[in-house]
XYZ file of C-alpha atoms in Angstrom:
480
model
C -27.334 10.039 -1.115
C -25.266 7.218 0.338
C -26.439 3.631 0.764
C -24.410 1.273 2.950
C -24.871 -1.833 5.032
C -23.388 -4.841 6.766
C -24.545 -6.811 9.800
C -24.844 -6.463 13.563
C -24.301 -9.319 15.991
C -27.110 -11.503 17.285
C -28.823 -9.844 20.237
C -27.136 -6.491 19.515
C -28.708 -3.222 18.480
C -28.185 -0.179 16.274
C -29.161 3.320 17.381
C -29.513 6.297 15.043
C -29.884 9.741 16.581
C -31.487 12.488 14.485
C -33.207 15.795 15.003
C -36.446 14.256 13.745
C -38.768 12.265 15.935
C -38.038 8.906 14.273
C -36.626 7.474 11.071
C -38.558 4.938 9.001
C -37.723 1.311 9.791
C -39.023 -1.277 7.314
C -38.820 -4.994 6.574
C -38.061 -5.895 10.165
C -39.791 -8.022 12.748
C -37.198 -7.456 15.447
C -37.799 -4.986 18.270
C -37.818 -1.312 17.263
C -38.074 1.690 19.553
C -37.893 5.445 19.208
C -37.426 7.961 22.008
C -36.519 11.649 21.668
C -35.165 11.269 18.164
C -33.203 8.095 18.973
C -34.309 5.182 16.783
C -33.081 1.791 17.948
C -33.443 -1.563 16.219
C -32.410 -4.877 17.722
C -30.842 -7.807 15.909
C -32.539 -11.187 15.888
C -31.703 -13.061 19.105
C -30.217 -15.992 17.168
C -28.979 -14.260 14.005
C -26.188 -11.949 13.006
C -28.599 -9.618 11.252
C -28.104 -7.716 8.006
C -28.876 -3.990 7.929
C -28.927 -1.213 5.323
C -29.360 2.531 5.698
C -29.859 5.400 3.260
C -28.186 8.661 4.239
C -28.344 12.220 2.982
C -24.732 13.416 3.437
C -25.561 17.107 2.972
C -28.243 17.097 5.647
C -26.247 14.622 7.757
C -29.388 12.595 8.271
C -30.382 8.964 7.861
C -33.542 8.671 5.761
C -34.333 5.068 6.639
C -32.891 1.925 8.188
C -33.898 -1.641 7.342
C -33.044 -5.214 8.285
C -33.467 -7.044 4.973
C -34.354 -10.747 4.769
C -35.217 -10.912 8.463
C -38.709 -12.156 7.651
C -37.120 -15.119 5.852
C -35.033 -15.898 8.919
C -38.127 -15.751 11.141
C -39.948 -18.122 8.814
C -36.970 -20.513 8.974
C -36.443 -20.151 12.708
C -36.735 -23.346 14.692
C -35.123 -26.219 16.561
C -32.715 -28.568 14.801
C -32.592 -32.345 15.002
C -30.508 -32.262 18.205
C -33.035 -30.087 20.010
C -30.895 -26.929 19.803
C -32.048 -23.596 18.456
C -30.817 -22.894 14.951
C -28.425 -19.961 14.595
C -28.012 -17.751 11.557
C -25.656 -15.401 9.787
C -26.786 -12.709 7.367
C -24.944 -9.748 5.917
C -25.034 -7.239 3.080
C -22.108 -7.473 0.647
C -23.009 -4.957 -2.059
C -25.462 -2.137 -2.785
C -26.426 0.195 -5.618
C -28.866 3.016 -6.426
C -30.775 3.336 -9.699
C -31.900 6.476 -11.528
C -35.231 6.437 -9.668
C -33.511 6.351 -6.297
C -34.472 2.748 -5.541
C -31.898 0.538 -3.834
C -30.514 -2.885 -4.794
C -28.669 -4.942 -2.200
C -26.976 -8.330 -2.273
C -25.671 -10.549 0.474
C -26.169 -13.920 2.080
C -27.936 -15.768 4.851
C -26.749 -19.031 6.376
C -28.785 -21.392 8.561
C -26.453 -23.162 11.005
C -28.273 -26.416 11.685
C -27.538 -30.133 11.538
C -27.962 -29.744 7.776
C -26.653 -26.208 7.075
C -28.261 -24.194 4.292
C -26.655 -21.296 2.460
C -28.525 -18.723 0.410
C -27.272 -15.912 -1.785
C -29.653 -12.954 -1.568
C -30.557 -10.033 -3.811
C -33.435 -7.619 -3.297
C -34.807 -4.255 -4.414
C -36.119 -1.638 -1.992
C -37.953 1.653 -2.297
C -35.704 4.690 -2.071
C -38.501 6.482 -0.196
C -38.768 4.293 2.890
C -36.745 1.122 2.247
C -39.818 -1.059 1.829
C -39.331 -4.306 -0.089
C -40.178 -4.286 -3.814
C -38.897 -7.776 -4.628
C -36.337 -10.282 -3.425
C -34.755 -13.473 -4.692
C -32.808 -16.123 -2.816
C -30.658 -18.855 -4.323
C -30.088 -22.040 -2.315
C -26.595 -23.563 -2.045
C -24.901 -20.546 -3.578
C -22.235 -18.158 -2.346
C -20.330 -14.986 -3.189
C -23.080 -13.148 -5.074
C -22.011 -9.897 -6.749
C -23.986 -7.710 -9.145
C -23.785 -4.786 -11.542
C -26.822 -2.609 -12.264
C -27.632 -1.071 -15.645
C -30.976 0.645 -16.225
C -33.546 -2.159 -16.488
C -31.149 -5.058 -15.918
C -28.996 -6.572 -13.197
C -25.972 -8.708 -14.037
C -25.191 -11.107 -11.205
C -22.541 -13.747 -10.555
C -22.156 -16.365 -7.843
C -20.790 -19.816 -7.118
C -23.289 -22.676 -7.007
C -22.802 -26.008 -5.273
C -23.690 -29.371 -6.804
C -27.468 -29.394 -7.288
C -29.831 -31.502 -5.255
C -31.660 -33.846 -7.662
C -34.694 -32.107 -9.110
C -33.616 -28.615 -8.023
C -32.197 -25.915 -10.293
C -31.181 -22.292 -9.783
C -32.011 -19.809 -12.563
C -32.689 -22.734 -14.856
C -29.250 -24.256 -14.193
C -28.616 -27.691 -12.730
C -25.039 -27.893 -11.466
C -23.670 -31.372 -12.204
C -19.850 -31.230 -12.224
C -17.772 -34.356 -12.725
C -16.450 -34.512 -9.127
C -18.051 -33.785 -5.762
C -15.470 -31.095 -4.909
C -16.402 -28.914 -7.883
C -18.928 -26.078 -8.103
C -20.435 -24.011 -10.918
C -19.381 -20.421 -11.603
C -22.551 -18.652 -12.755
C -23.365 -15.377 -14.510
C -26.939 -14.268 -15.162
C -28.893 -11.272 -16.356
C -32.133 -10.600 -14.479
C -34.784 -7.894 -14.632
C -34.341 -4.948 -12.282
C -38.126 -4.496 -12.412
C -39.080 -7.827 -10.826
C -35.994 -10.058 -10.616
C -37.107 -12.405 -13.419
C -34.458 -14.277 -15.386
C -33.296 -13.179 -18.836
C -30.371 -15.585 -19.382
C -27.762 -17.531 -17.427
C -24.403 -19.143 -18.274
C -21.925 -21.133 -16.196
C -18.770 -23.222 -16.122
C -17.299 -25.655 -13.609
C -14.584 -24.769 -11.103
C -13.437 -25.121 -7.509
C -14.859 -23.039 -4.634
C -13.079 -19.811 -3.743
C -15.298 -17.189 -2.161
C -12.898 -14.347 -1.357
C -11.590 -13.833 -4.878
C -14.634 -14.754 -6.924
C -17.189 -12.776 -8.749
C -16.133 -9.421 -10.151
C -18.585 -8.432 -12.878
C -18.506 -5.256 -14.985
C -19.888 -3.901 -18.239
C -17.600 -3.249 -21.171
C -16.394 0.232 -22.055
C -18.885 1.894 -24.456
C -16.280 1.835 -27.252
C -15.998 -1.940 -26.870
C -19.677 -2.742 -27.456
C -22.648 -4.446 -25.745
C -20.660 -6.847 -23.579
C -20.276 -7.864 -19.960
C -17.140 -9.271 -18.305
C -16.950 -11.653 -15.354
C -14.181 -13.468 -13.487
C -14.445 -17.177 -12.704
C -12.126 -18.589 -10.054
C -10.187 -21.810 -9.643
C -10.063 -23.978 -12.714
C -10.268 -27.751 -12.512
C -6.670 -28.863 -13.016
C -5.613 -29.038 -16.644
C -8.854 -28.870 -18.587
C -10.635 -27.052 -21.384
C -14.149 -26.109 -20.283
C -16.641 -25.000 -22.920
C -18.620 -21.843 -22.133
C -21.595 -22.750 -24.354
C -23.678 -23.992 -21.414
C -26.698 -22.491 -19.672
C -30.159 -21.322 -20.668
C -31.477 -21.564 -24.240
C -31.664 -18.816 -26.875
C -34.856 -17.065 -27.965
C -35.666 -16.268 -31.579
C -38.259 -15.744 -34.306
C -40.199 -18.411 -36.242
C -42.052 -18.065 -39.546
C -45.243 -19.905 -40.520
C -43.039 -22.170 -42.646
C -41.059 -23.162 -39.567
C -37.898 -21.190 -40.355
C -36.116 -20.096 -37.161
C -33.809 -17.123 -36.671
C -32.156 -17.169 -33.230
C -31.372 -14.063 -31.201
C -27.641 -14.627 -31.819
C -28.032 -14.508 -35.616
C -25.893 -11.699 -37.146
C -29.067 -10.163 -38.630
C -29.869 -8.884 -35.112
C -26.378 -7.542 -34.377
C -27.542 -3.922 -34.381
C -30.276 -4.377 -31.772
C -29.858 -2.109 -28.751
C -32.231 -4.133 -26.578
C -32.888 -7.857 -26.266
C -34.817 -9.567 -29.048
C -38.586 -9.117 -28.650
C -41.852 -9.517 -30.645
C -41.511 -6.058 -32.207
C -38.029 -6.814 -33.544
C -39.204 -10.100 -35.079
C -41.939 -8.230 -36.963
C -39.684 -5.359 -38.058
C -37.054 -7.752 -39.391
C -39.806 -9.852 -41.066
C -38.629 -12.995 -39.288
C -41.978 -14.247 -38.054
C -43.287 -14.612 -34.503
C -41.139 -14.218 -31.410
C -40.551 -17.152 -29.015
C -38.812 -16.829 -25.647
C -36.050 -18.889 -24.062
C -38.495 -21.303 -22.420
C -40.328 -22.147 -25.665
C -40.201 -25.573 -27.299
C -38.573 -23.775 -30.243
C -35.791 -22.261 -28.098
C -32.312 -23.309 -29.200
C -30.119 -24.952 -26.526
C -26.938 -23.159 -25.450
C -24.520 -25.556 -27.257
C -26.212 -24.576 -30.548
C -24.105 -21.381 -30.551
C -20.929 -23.465 -30.949
C -18.720 -20.458 -30.204
C -15.777 -22.636 -29.138
C -15.186 -20.147 -26.322
C -13.395 -21.891 -23.462
C -11.600 -21.438 -20.181
C -8.381 -23.330 -20.926
C -7.160 -23.980 -17.379
C -3.541 -25.042 -16.825
C -3.861 -25.585 -13.071
C -6.362 -25.081 -10.275
C -5.076 -21.722 -8.972
C -5.934 -19.734 -12.087
C -8.839 -17.432 -12.851
C -10.672 -16.982 -16.127
C -11.940 -13.629 -17.396
C -14.906 -14.246 -19.711
C -16.587 -11.902 -22.185
C -20.312 -12.341 -22.965
C -22.780 -10.462 -25.153
C -24.938 -8.715 -22.601
C -28.249 -9.033 -24.506
C -28.133 -12.759 -25.272
C -25.423 -14.184 -23.013
C -23.471 -15.418 -26.056
C -19.912 -16.338 -24.948
C -17.267 -14.405 -26.890
C -14.031 -15.693 -25.329
C -12.399 -16.814 -22.091
C -8.900 -15.723 -21.068
C -7.106 -17.686 -18.322
C -4.810 -15.677 -16.081
C -3.275 -15.511 -12.616
C -5.679 -14.768 -9.730
C -7.644 -11.543 -10.324
C -8.838 -9.360 -7.454
C -10.254 -6.593 -9.648
C -10.362 -5.479 -13.265
C -11.351 -2.428 -15.272
C -12.621 -2.515 -18.883
C -11.192 0.328 -20.975
C -11.640 1.379 -24.599
C -8.928 -0.918 -25.971
C -8.816 -3.764 -23.456
C -9.143 -4.842 -19.845
C -6.694 -3.948 -17.047
C -6.430 -6.536 -14.261
C -4.961 -6.423 -10.762
C -4.031 -9.359 -8.575
C -1.371 -11.086 -6.497
C 0.160 -14.510 -6.369
C 2.514 -16.631 -4.296
C 4.959 -18.476 -6.496
C 5.312 -18.089 -10.240
C 2.474 -16.768 -12.393
C 2.086 -17.339 -16.129
C 0.559 -14.886 -18.622
C 0.568 -16.357 -22.127
C 4.296 -16.772 -22.842
C 5.440 -14.590 -19.918
C 6.210 -16.105 -16.528
C 6.640 -13.885 -13.486
C 9.382 -15.167 -11.178
C 8.794 -15.717 -7.501
C 10.700 -13.055 -5.495
C 13.347 -14.047 -2.994
C 11.529 -15.900 -0.228
C 11.137 -14.189 3.104
C 10.825 -15.964 6.419
C 7.738 -18.188 6.560
C 7.597 -18.201 2.758
C 5.346 -15.128 2.670
C 6.919 -13.372 -0.305
C 4.527 -12.590 -3.147
C 4.068 -10.571 -6.303
C 1.364 -8.018 -6.996
C 0.767 -7.581 -10.698
C -1.173 -5.369 -13.036
C -1.687 -6.591 -16.564
C -3.695 -5.840 -19.664
C -5.380 -7.925 -22.349
C -6.922 -6.612 -25.552
C -10.569 -6.810 -26.640
C -9.927 -10.250 -28.158
C -8.548 -11.671 -24.907
C -4.908 -11.617 -26.039
C -2.146 -10.426 -23.707
C -0.759 -6.897 -24.056
C 1.560 -6.598 -21.041
C 2.114 -7.670 -17.450
C 3.946 -5.592 -14.845
C 5.156 -7.192 -11.601
C 5.176 -5.064 -8.465
C 7.428 -6.680 -5.865
C 6.016 -6.066 -2.404
C 6.886 -9.385 -0.756
C 4.370 -9.620 2.124
C 1.850 -7.752 0.031
C -1.784 -8.729 -0.183
C -4.457 -7.628 -2.633
C -7.427 -8.923 -0.687
C -8.804 -5.379 -0.576
C -7.283 -4.233 -3.856
C -9.034 -2.227 -6.509
C -8.608 -0.730 -9.945
C -10.777 2.081 -11.280
C -10.938 4.649 -14.065
C -11.580 8.361 -13.742
C -14.683 8.892 -15.925
C -13.595 12.405 -16.897
C -9.902 11.943 -17.683
C -9.714 8.207 -18.397
C -6.807 7.838 -15.938
C -6.419 4.412 -14.290
C -5.642 4.012 -10.580
C -4.721 0.864 -8.661
C -4.387 0.198 -4.946
C -3.353 -2.646 -2.645
C -2.127 -3.451 0.874
C 1.433 -4.258 1.914
C 3.162 -4.623 5.263
C 6.781 -4.161 4.169
C 8.578 -0.871 3.735
C 9.953 -1.248 0.225
C 7.717 -1.658 -2.793
C 9.320 -1.954 -6.239
C 6.924 -0.079 -8.525
C 9.008 -0.138 -11.732
C 9.606 -0.207 -14.542
C 10.137 3.537 -14.702
C 12.779 5.710 -16.310
C 15.481 4.676 -16.510
C 15.467 1.543 -14.306
C 12.327 1.558 -12.197
C 11.722 3.211 -8.872
C 11.245 2.027 -5.313
C 8.805 3.376 -2.764
C 10.479 3.146 0.662
C 8.358 4.011 3.687
C 9.346 3.133 7.224
C 6.809 0.845 8.866
C 6.815 -0.378 12.427
C 8.111 -3.942 12.755
C 6.173 -5.953 15.312
C 9.106 -8.303 15.887
C 8.439 -12.009 16.118
C 4.926 -11.804 14.707
C 5.197 -10.561 11.087
C 1.482 -11.164 10.549
C 0.735 -8.152 12.762
C 3.165 -5.635 11.297
C 1.925 -2.193 10.360
C 0.247 -2.088 6.986
C -0.106 0.615 4.380
C -2.130 1.134 1.251
C -0.250 1.701 -1.982
C -2.131 3.763 -4.573
C -0.609 4.268 -8.008
C -1.649 5.986 -11.209
C -0.854 4.041 -14.370
C 0.983 5.670 -17.245
C 0.590 5.089 -20.951
C 1.271 1.682 -22.530
C 4.800 1.623 -23.911
C 7.457 -0.959 -24.693
C 10.458 -0.805 -22.295
C 13.347 1.119 -23.821
C 15.623 -1.955 -23.775
C 13.332 -3.953 -26.113
C 13.498 -3.343 -29.839
C 10.367 -5.338 -30.682
C 8.275 -8.218 -29.400
C 5.579 -10.488 -30.779
C 4.660 -14.139 -30.863
C 7.218 -16.036 -28.794
C 10.165 -13.778 -29.608
C 11.548 -10.665 -27.954
C 14.299 -8.739 -29.741
C 16.604 -6.808 -27.404
C 18.173 -3.589 -28.634
C 21.837 -3.673 -29.633
C 24.153 -2.888 -26.775
C 21.700 -3.915 -24.056
C-alpha cells in the first residue's frame, strides 16, 4: 500500500472517484459527500487543511481519506483580538506504515492570530479506516521529522524559547539569547506516544534544512543519528542535557544507572525484569526521585561550532539517549548510515570546512549564485574520511537525497542543478564532466530549466596522485 498526504487550500475540496459506493472518511468535521462512487471532502473554510490517503496500488483504489487534526482546529477556531476570524495552516510533512499496517503521520498546524501559535503534530491512525489512535501536539515547535522502528518513534524538531512554566517532552528551552532555539531529539512510544527520553542542544532556527533522523546500520550498533542545524557562533555546546536516566536501586541504596556498562548487552530499554536478572535491585524510571540527571553521564560529547552556518551530526544510544559524539560539518541536506560510517550530502555557498580540508568557492557567476554540492563521509567515531566537491555552480540540494540499496549496499545521491555542466570528478584519470544542454531563460537565471543529477558512488579510494595522508599532512607521489 501507499500512504501520502499534504494539504488543500481553505475552502477547497478533494474528490476521489472509485468503483465502490464510497470510501471511508475519518477524523473530519468538514463537509463530506458521496454520490455515484465520487467521495468529496471540503477543506475548513478558514484553514489550509491537511489530508492523508491510503491507496492500494495494485487495485488502483483509495482505501480511506482523512483530514487529520481538523478537530483541533475547530476547537481553536474563533475571533482574534481585532475582531477578525483566525486563519490556519496545516499540512502533512511525513508518513510511515508499521508492520501491522497502521499509519504514522507528522506535520504542523499554525494559528494566524494576533498572537500566532505554532504546533508540531504527530499522530497514529488505524490502517483499516484511518481512525485516530493517538495524537500529540507540541507548542512553539517546528520542522518535526520522525523515524519509526517497531515499538518506538524517534522524532526531532526545533523548539522556541519556552514560556515560563511550560515544557515540551520534559524540556524547558532556555537559551542564552532570544534569537536562539533548541534542537530536540526524542524517543516516544509508538503504542501511545508516551515519552521515553529526550535530548537537545541550542542553535539558531533553520526549518528547511533541519531534522534528518535515521537509525544506525545494524553493524554499527544500537544507535540513532540526527542533524542539528545552525550553531551559535563559535561555541562548544555540551550534549549531556535533557531528561534523566532510569536505573536500578538496591535495598542498601546502591544505584546502577541504565547507562552503566553492565547493561551494554541489553536489546531493549532497561526495565524491572532486567534489574532483577542482573541482581541490581528494583527498577526506577526517569521521573523517579532516584533518576540521575542528564549531566551525570559526563560524556563530554559536544557540538563544537565554528560559525553559525554549520550543522552538527550527533550520535546517540537509541535505548537510553546517551550522547556518543557530535561532528560539526557543512550544511547537511541528507545522510545515510552505512556499516563503516555515515555518508552526507549537502551544498554550500562560499567555502566549507571539513576537519583540515577546506573546499574552495567556485568562480562566481553573475549574482553570486555559484555553489558547491558535496558528498562526504565520516567514520563511526565521527572522524572525517573524505569529502568530494561536485561543482554545479547554480546547483541546489533543497530536494537532495542519499540512499542505500538494501540488497547490494550501493549508495546513490541526487540533487537539482540549473546549469548544463556538472563536474562529477574525481574519476580516472582526471575526473569527468556531465554536460547536458539546458534551456537558458535569458535575463532571469532563477527560472532556467532544471535537471536532477543522480549518481552512484564508487568504492572509497585515495586519489592516485596522493601517496599517503593522515593527521595534517598529505604526501604527494613523486613526479606529481
